Coordinates of C-alpha atoms in Angstrom, one line a residue:
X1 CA 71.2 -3.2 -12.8
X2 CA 72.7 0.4 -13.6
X3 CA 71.3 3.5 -13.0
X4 CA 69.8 4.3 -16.0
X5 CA 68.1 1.3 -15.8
X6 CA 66.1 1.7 -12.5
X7 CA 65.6 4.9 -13.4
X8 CA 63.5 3.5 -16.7
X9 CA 61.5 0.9 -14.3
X10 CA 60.5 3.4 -11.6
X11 CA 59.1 5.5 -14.4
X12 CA 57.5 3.1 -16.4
X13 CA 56.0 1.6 -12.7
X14 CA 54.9 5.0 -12.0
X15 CA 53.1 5.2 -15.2
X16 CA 51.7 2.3 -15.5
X17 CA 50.1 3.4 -11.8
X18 CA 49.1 6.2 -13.2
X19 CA 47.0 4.8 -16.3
X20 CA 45.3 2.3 -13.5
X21 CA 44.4 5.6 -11.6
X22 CA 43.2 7.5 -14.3
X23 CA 41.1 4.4 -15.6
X24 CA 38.7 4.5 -12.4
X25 CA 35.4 6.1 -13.2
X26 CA 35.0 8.3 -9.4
X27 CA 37.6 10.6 -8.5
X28 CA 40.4 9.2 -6.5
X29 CA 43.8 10.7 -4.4
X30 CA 46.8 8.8 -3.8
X31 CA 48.5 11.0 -0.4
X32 CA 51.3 10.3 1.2
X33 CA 52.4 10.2 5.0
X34 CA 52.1 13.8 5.2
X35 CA 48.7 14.1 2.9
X36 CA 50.3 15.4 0.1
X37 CA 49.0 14.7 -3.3
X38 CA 51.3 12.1 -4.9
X39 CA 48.7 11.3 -7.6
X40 CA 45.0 11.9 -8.7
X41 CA 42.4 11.0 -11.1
X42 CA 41.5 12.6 -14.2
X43 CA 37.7 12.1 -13.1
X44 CA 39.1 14.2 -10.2
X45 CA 40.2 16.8 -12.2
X46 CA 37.7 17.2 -14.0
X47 CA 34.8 16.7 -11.0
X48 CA 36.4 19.8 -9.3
X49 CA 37.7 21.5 -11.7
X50 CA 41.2 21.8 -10.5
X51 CA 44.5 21.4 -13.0
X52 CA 47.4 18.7 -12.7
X53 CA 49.7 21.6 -11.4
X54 CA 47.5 22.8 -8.7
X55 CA 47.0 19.8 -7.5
X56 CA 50.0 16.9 -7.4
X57 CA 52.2 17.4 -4.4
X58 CA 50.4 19.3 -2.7
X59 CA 48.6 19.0 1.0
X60 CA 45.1 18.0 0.6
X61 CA 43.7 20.5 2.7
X62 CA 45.4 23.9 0.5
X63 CA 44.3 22.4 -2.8
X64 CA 41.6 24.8 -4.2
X65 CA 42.0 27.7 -1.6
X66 CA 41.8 25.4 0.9
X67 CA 38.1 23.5 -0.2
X68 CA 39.0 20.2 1.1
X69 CA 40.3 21.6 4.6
X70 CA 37.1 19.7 5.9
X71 CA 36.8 19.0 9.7
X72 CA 35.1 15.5 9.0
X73 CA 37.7 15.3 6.3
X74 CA 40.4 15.7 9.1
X75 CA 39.0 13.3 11.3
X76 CA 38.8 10.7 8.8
X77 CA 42.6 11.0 7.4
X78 CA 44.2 11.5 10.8
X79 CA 42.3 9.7 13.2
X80 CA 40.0 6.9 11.5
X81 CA 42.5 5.2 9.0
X82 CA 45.7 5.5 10.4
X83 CA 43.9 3.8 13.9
X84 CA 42.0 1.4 11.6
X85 CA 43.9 1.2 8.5
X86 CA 40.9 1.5 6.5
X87 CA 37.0 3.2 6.2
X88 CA 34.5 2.9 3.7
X89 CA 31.2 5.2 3.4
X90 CA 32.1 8.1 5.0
X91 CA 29.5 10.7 4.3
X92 CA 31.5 14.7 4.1
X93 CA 28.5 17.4 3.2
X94 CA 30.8 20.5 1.9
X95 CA 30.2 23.7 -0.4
X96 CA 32.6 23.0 -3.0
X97 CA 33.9 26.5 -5.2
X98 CA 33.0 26.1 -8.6
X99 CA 30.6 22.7 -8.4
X100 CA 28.0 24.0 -5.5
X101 CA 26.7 22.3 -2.3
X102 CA 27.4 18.4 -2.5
X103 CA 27.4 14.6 -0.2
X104 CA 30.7 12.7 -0.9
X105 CA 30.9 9.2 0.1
X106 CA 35.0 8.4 0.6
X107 CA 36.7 5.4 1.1
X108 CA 39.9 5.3 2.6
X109 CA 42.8 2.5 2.7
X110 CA 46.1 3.0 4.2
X111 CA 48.9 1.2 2.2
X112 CA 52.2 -0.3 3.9
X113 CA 55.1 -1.1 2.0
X114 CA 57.4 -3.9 2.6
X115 CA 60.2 -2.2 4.1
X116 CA 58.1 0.1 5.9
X117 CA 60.1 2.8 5.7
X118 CA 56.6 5.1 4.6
X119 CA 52.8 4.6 3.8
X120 CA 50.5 6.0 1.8
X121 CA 46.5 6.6 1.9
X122 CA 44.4 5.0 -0.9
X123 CA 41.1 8.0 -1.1
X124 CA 38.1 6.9 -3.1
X125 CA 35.9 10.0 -3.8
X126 CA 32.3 9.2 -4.5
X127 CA 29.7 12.0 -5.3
X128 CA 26.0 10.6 -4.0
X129 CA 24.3 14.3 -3.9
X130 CA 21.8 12.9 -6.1
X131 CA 21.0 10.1 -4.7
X132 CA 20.4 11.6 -1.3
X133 CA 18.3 14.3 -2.6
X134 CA 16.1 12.1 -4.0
X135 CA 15.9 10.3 -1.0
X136 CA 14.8 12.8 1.0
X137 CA 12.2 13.9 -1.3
X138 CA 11.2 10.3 -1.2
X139 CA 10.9 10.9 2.6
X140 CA 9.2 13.7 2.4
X141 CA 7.0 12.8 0.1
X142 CA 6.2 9.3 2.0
X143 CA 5.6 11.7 5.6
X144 CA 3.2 13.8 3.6
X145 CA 1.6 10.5 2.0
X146 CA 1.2 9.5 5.5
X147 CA -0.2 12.9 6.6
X148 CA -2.8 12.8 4.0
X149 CA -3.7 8.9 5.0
X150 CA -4.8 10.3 8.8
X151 CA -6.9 13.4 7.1
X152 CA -8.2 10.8 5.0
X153 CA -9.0 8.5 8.0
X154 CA -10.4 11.1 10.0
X155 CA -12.4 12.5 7.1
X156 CA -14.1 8.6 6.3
X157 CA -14.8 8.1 10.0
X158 CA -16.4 12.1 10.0
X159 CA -18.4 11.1 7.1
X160 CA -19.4 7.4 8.9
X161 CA -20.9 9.1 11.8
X162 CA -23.0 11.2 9.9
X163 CA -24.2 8.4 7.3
X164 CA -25.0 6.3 10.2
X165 CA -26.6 9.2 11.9
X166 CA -28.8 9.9 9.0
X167 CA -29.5 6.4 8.1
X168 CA -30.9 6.1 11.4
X169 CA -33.3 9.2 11.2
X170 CA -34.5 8.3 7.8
X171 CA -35.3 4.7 9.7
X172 CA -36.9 6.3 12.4
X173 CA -39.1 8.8 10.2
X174 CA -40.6 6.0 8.0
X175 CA -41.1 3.9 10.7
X176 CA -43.4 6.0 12.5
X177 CA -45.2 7.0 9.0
X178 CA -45.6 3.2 8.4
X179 CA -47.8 3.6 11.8
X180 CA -49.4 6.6 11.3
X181 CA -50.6 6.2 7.2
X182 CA -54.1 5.1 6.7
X183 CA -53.5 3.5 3.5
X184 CA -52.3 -0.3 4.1
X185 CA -50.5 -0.6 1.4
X186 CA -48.3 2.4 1.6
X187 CA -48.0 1.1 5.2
X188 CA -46.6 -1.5 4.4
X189 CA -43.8 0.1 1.6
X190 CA -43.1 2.7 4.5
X191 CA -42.0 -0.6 6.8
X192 CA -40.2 -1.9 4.0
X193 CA -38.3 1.0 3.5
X194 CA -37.8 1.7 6.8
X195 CA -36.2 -2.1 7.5
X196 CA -34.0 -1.6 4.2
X197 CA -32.7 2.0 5.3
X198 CA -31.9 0.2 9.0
X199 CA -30.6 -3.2 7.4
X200 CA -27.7 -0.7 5.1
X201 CA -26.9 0.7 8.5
X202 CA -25.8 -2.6 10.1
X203 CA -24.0 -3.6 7.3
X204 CA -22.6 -0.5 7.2
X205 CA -21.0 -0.7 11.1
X206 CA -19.9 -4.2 10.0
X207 CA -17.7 -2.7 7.6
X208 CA -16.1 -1.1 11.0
X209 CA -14.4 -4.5 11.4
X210 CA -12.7 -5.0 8.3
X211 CA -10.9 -1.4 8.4
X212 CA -7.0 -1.6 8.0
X213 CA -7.3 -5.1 7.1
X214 CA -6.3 -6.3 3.7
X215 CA -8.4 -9.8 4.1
X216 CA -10.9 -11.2 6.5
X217 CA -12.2 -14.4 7.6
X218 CA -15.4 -14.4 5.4
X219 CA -16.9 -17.5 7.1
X220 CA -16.8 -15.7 10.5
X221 CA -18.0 -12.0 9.2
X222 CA -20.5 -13.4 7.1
X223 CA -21.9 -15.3 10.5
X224 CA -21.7 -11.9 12.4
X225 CA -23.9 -10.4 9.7
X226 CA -26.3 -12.3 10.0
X227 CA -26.5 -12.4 14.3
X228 CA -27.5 -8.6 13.4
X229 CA -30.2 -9.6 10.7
X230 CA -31.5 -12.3 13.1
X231 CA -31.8 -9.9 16.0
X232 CA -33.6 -7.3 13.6
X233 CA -36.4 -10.0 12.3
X234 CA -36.9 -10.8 16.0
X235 CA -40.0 -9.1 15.9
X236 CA -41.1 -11.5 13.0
X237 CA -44.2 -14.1 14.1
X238 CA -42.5 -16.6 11.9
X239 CA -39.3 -17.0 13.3
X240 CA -36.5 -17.8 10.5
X241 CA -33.1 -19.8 11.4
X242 CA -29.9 -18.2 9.4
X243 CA -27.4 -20.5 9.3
X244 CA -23.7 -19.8 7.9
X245 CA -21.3 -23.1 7.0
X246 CA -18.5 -23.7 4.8
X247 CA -15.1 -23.5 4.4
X248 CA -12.7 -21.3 6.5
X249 CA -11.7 -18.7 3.8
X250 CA -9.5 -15.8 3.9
X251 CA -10.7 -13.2 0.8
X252 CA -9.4 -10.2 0.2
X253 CA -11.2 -7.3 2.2
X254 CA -12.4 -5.2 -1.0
X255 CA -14.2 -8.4 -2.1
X256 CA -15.5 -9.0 1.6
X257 CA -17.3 -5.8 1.9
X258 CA -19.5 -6.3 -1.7
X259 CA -20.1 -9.9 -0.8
X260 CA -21.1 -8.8 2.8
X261 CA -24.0 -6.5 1.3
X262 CA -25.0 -9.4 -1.3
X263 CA -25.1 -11.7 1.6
X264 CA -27.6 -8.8 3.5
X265 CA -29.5 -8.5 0.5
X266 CA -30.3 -12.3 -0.5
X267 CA -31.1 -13.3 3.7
X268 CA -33.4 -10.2 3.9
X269 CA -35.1 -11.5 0.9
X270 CA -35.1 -14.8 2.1
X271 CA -36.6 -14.2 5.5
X272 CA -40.1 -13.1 3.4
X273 CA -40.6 -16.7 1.7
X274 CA -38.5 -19.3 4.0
X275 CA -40.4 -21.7 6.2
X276 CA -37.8 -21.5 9.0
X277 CA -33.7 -22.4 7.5
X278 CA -31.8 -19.7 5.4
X279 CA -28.7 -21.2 4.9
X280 CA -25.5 -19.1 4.1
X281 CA -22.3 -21.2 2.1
X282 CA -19.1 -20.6 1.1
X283 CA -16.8 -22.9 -0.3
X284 CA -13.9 -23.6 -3.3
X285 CA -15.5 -23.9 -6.7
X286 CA -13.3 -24.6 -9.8
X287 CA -12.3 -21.5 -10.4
X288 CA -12.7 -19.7 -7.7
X289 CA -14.9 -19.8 -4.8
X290 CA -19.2 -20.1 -4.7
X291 CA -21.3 -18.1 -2.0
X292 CA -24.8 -19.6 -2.1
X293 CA -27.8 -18.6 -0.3
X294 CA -30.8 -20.5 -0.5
X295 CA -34.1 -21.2 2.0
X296 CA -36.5 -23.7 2.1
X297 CA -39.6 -21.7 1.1
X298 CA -41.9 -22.5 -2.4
X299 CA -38.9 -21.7 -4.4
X300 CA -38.6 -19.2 -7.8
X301 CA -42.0 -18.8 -10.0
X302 CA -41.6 -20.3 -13.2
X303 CA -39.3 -18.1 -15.9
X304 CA -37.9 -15.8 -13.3
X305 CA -34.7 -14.5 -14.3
X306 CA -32.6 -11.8 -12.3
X307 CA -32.3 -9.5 -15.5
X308 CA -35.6 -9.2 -16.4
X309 CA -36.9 -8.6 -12.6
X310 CA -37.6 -5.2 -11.6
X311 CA -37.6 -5.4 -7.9
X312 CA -34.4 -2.9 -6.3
X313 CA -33.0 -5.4 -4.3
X314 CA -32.1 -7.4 -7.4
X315 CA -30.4 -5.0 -9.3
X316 CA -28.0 -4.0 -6.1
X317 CA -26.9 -7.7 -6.0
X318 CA -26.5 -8.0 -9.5
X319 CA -24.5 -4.3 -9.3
X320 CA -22.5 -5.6 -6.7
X321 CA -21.6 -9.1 -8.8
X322 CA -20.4 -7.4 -11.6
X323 CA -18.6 -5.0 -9.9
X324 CA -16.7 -7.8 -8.2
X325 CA -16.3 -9.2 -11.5
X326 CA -18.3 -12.4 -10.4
X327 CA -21.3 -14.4 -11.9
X328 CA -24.6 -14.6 -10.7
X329 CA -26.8 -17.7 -10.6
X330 CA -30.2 -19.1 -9.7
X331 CA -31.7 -22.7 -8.7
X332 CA -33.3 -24.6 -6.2
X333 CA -32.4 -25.1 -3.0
X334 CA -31.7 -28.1 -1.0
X335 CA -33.2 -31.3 -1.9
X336 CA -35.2 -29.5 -4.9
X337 CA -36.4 -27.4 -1.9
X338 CA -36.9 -23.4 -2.4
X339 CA -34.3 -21.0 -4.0
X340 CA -31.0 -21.2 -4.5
X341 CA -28.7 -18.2 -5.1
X342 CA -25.2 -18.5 -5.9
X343 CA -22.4 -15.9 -7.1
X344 CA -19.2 -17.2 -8.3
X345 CA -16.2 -15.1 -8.0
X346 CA -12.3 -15.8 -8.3
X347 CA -9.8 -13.3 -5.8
X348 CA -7.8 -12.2 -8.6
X349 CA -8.6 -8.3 -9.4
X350 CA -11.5 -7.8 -12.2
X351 CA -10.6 -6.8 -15.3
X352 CA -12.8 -3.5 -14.4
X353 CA -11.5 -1.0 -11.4
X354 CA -14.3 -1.9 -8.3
X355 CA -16.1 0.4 -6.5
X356 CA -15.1 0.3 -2.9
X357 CA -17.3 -1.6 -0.3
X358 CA -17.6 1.5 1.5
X359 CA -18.6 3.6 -1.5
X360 CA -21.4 1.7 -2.1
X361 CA -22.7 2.0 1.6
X362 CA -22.6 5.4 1.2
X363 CA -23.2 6.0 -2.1
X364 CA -25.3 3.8 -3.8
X365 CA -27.1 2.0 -1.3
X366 CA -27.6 5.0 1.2
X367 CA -28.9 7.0 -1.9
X368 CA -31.1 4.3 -3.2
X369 CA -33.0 3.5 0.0
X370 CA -33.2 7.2 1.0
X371 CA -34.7 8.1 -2.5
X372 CA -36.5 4.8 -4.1
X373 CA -38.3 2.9 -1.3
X374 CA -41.1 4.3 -1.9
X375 CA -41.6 3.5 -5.5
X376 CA -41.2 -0.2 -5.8
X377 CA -40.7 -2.8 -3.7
X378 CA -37.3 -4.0 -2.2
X379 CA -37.9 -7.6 -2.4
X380 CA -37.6 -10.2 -4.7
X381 CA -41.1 -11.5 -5.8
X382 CA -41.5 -15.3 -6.2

């Protein structure tokens, strides 16, 4: 081979290296031994706004009045590939002239040639300013999510003291009118009022248990609920036996909380017309699951029908079953024995957006049996 040929090869090799480089989307560097600029990208070019002339075969660190004399730059070319031949995602933050503040991400390979008479440095460029600025907004925004999360924590359990509080003084207050009124009757709506207002707050310190938790054991809150309601019927001549069975089910917590107030609603009902066993069921239905209550009492009068009853206590359950996007039925009980109550519900979300348990503690319920007692009665005539 003559002169002139080589001569063609070495250029056609060097431009055919050069198309390859220029192809590649980030800018890239090919240095030599000495970190001189034997070839560049034309994303380089344009990223930093630097010409071919000012750039190719010179040292790294004077090209652009010295801009990429970097001291993490330094360590990485001098130190880290030449020990370890190679190093990928290596972060350099640098004011660059002309472009601004920015994060490169470089990759570095160190290149031997067969007869090893020089190397060169393979330098990926990578600009991921972007990227990390958004994630650090994402960070901070997540910290300040969090931040608002406690305030909203300490806020709720604020507001929980004081509904308790209150729920207790309005049960205190008609208690002792129930004992004081002359009038019988309104006696007895004051007591009934007074039991509803006290029966919201144990539910409501039930809910206590289900805080931060996306599900509960509904089998074994449900049988909690009910120790409380038993302890506060106590003073009840006609003792009343509230019994919980079923199946072991996990629900998700914001149906637990609705179905834990149904459940206090139906028993306290119940415990006016049973003849001693309230029974309290869950288990699979079809679609779904079925929470029954029923009793062994004289049962429902002939034609009653949820919608067309008046009573309070009936329209929170039925409330609380849409809500949970449920349906609400009626029947006897056990062995044709007393009533039946059952709501059937599935643990996919309803179509509807649902009120939160504790919303309707506070909210609803609290509201209703501070402001209505007194005008109808909170139980479910048979």
């Amino acid at each position: 081979m003559n002169e002139n040929e080589l001569f063609t090869e070495n250029e056609e090799a060097r431009a055919f290296a050069q198309a390859i480089i220029d192809t590649v989307r980030e800018p890239f560097l090919v240095l030599d031994q000495d970190l001189r600029v034997l070839a560049a990208s034309r994303s380089f070019y344009q990223k930093f706004k630097v010409s071919r002339d000012d750039t190719q075969g010179r040292l790294l660190y004077a090209l652009g009045d010295g801009q990429w004399d970097i001291p993490k730059l330094h360590v990485l070319l001098e130190k880290i590939v030449p020990e370890q031949g190679e190093m990928e995602n290596y972060e350099v933050e640098h004011e660059f002239p002309g472009i601004g503040q920015r994060t490169m991400c470089l990759n570095a390979r160190k290149v031997f040639y067969e007869k090893g008479s020089h190397t060169t440095i393979l330098l990926g460029i990578e600009d991921v300013t972007v990227q990390r600025v958004l994630e650090r907004e994402k960070e901070e925004l997540s910290r300040q999510k969090d931040i608002l999360l406690e305030q909203k924590v300490m806020l709720a359990r604020e507001f929980d003291h004081r509904l308790l509080n209150s729920l207790q003084l309005i049960s205190s207050l008609l208690s002792l009118q129930s004992r004081t009124t002359k009038n019988p009757e309104a006696a007895a709506q004051l007591s009934i009022a007074g039991n509803r207002v006290a029966s919201l707050g144990r539910v409501h310190r039930r809910l206590h248990v289900l805080d931060h938790l996306e599900t509960v054991e509904f089998k074994q809150y449900a049988s909690r609920l009910c120790e409380d309601l038993s302890e506060a019927l106590h003073h009840e001549e006609a003792k009343r036996s509230i019994v919980v069975e079923g199946e072991d089910i996990e629900i998700p917590t914001v149906l637990g909380i609705p179905l834990g107030f149904i459940v206090n609603e139906l028993v306290t009902n119940s415990t006016k017309y049973a003849n001693g066993k309230i029974t309290v069921r869950l288990e699979s239905a079809p679609e779904g699951y079925s929470l029954s209550v029923f009793d062994d009492g004289p049962g429902l009068p002939e034609g009653f029908t949820p919608s067309g009853h008046k009573g309070l206590g009936m329209k929170i359950i039925q409330s609380l079953v849409k809500q949970i996007g449920g349906e609400f039925q009626i029947g006897r009980g056990d062995n044709d024995c007393g009533a039946r109550f059952t709501i059937l519900f599935s643990t996919q979300p309803p179509s509807q957006p649902m009120v939160n348990g504790a919303g309707i503690a506070a909210g609803n319920g609290a509201g209703i049996a501070a402001g209505s007692f007194l005008e109808q009665p909170v139980i479910v005539a048979r």
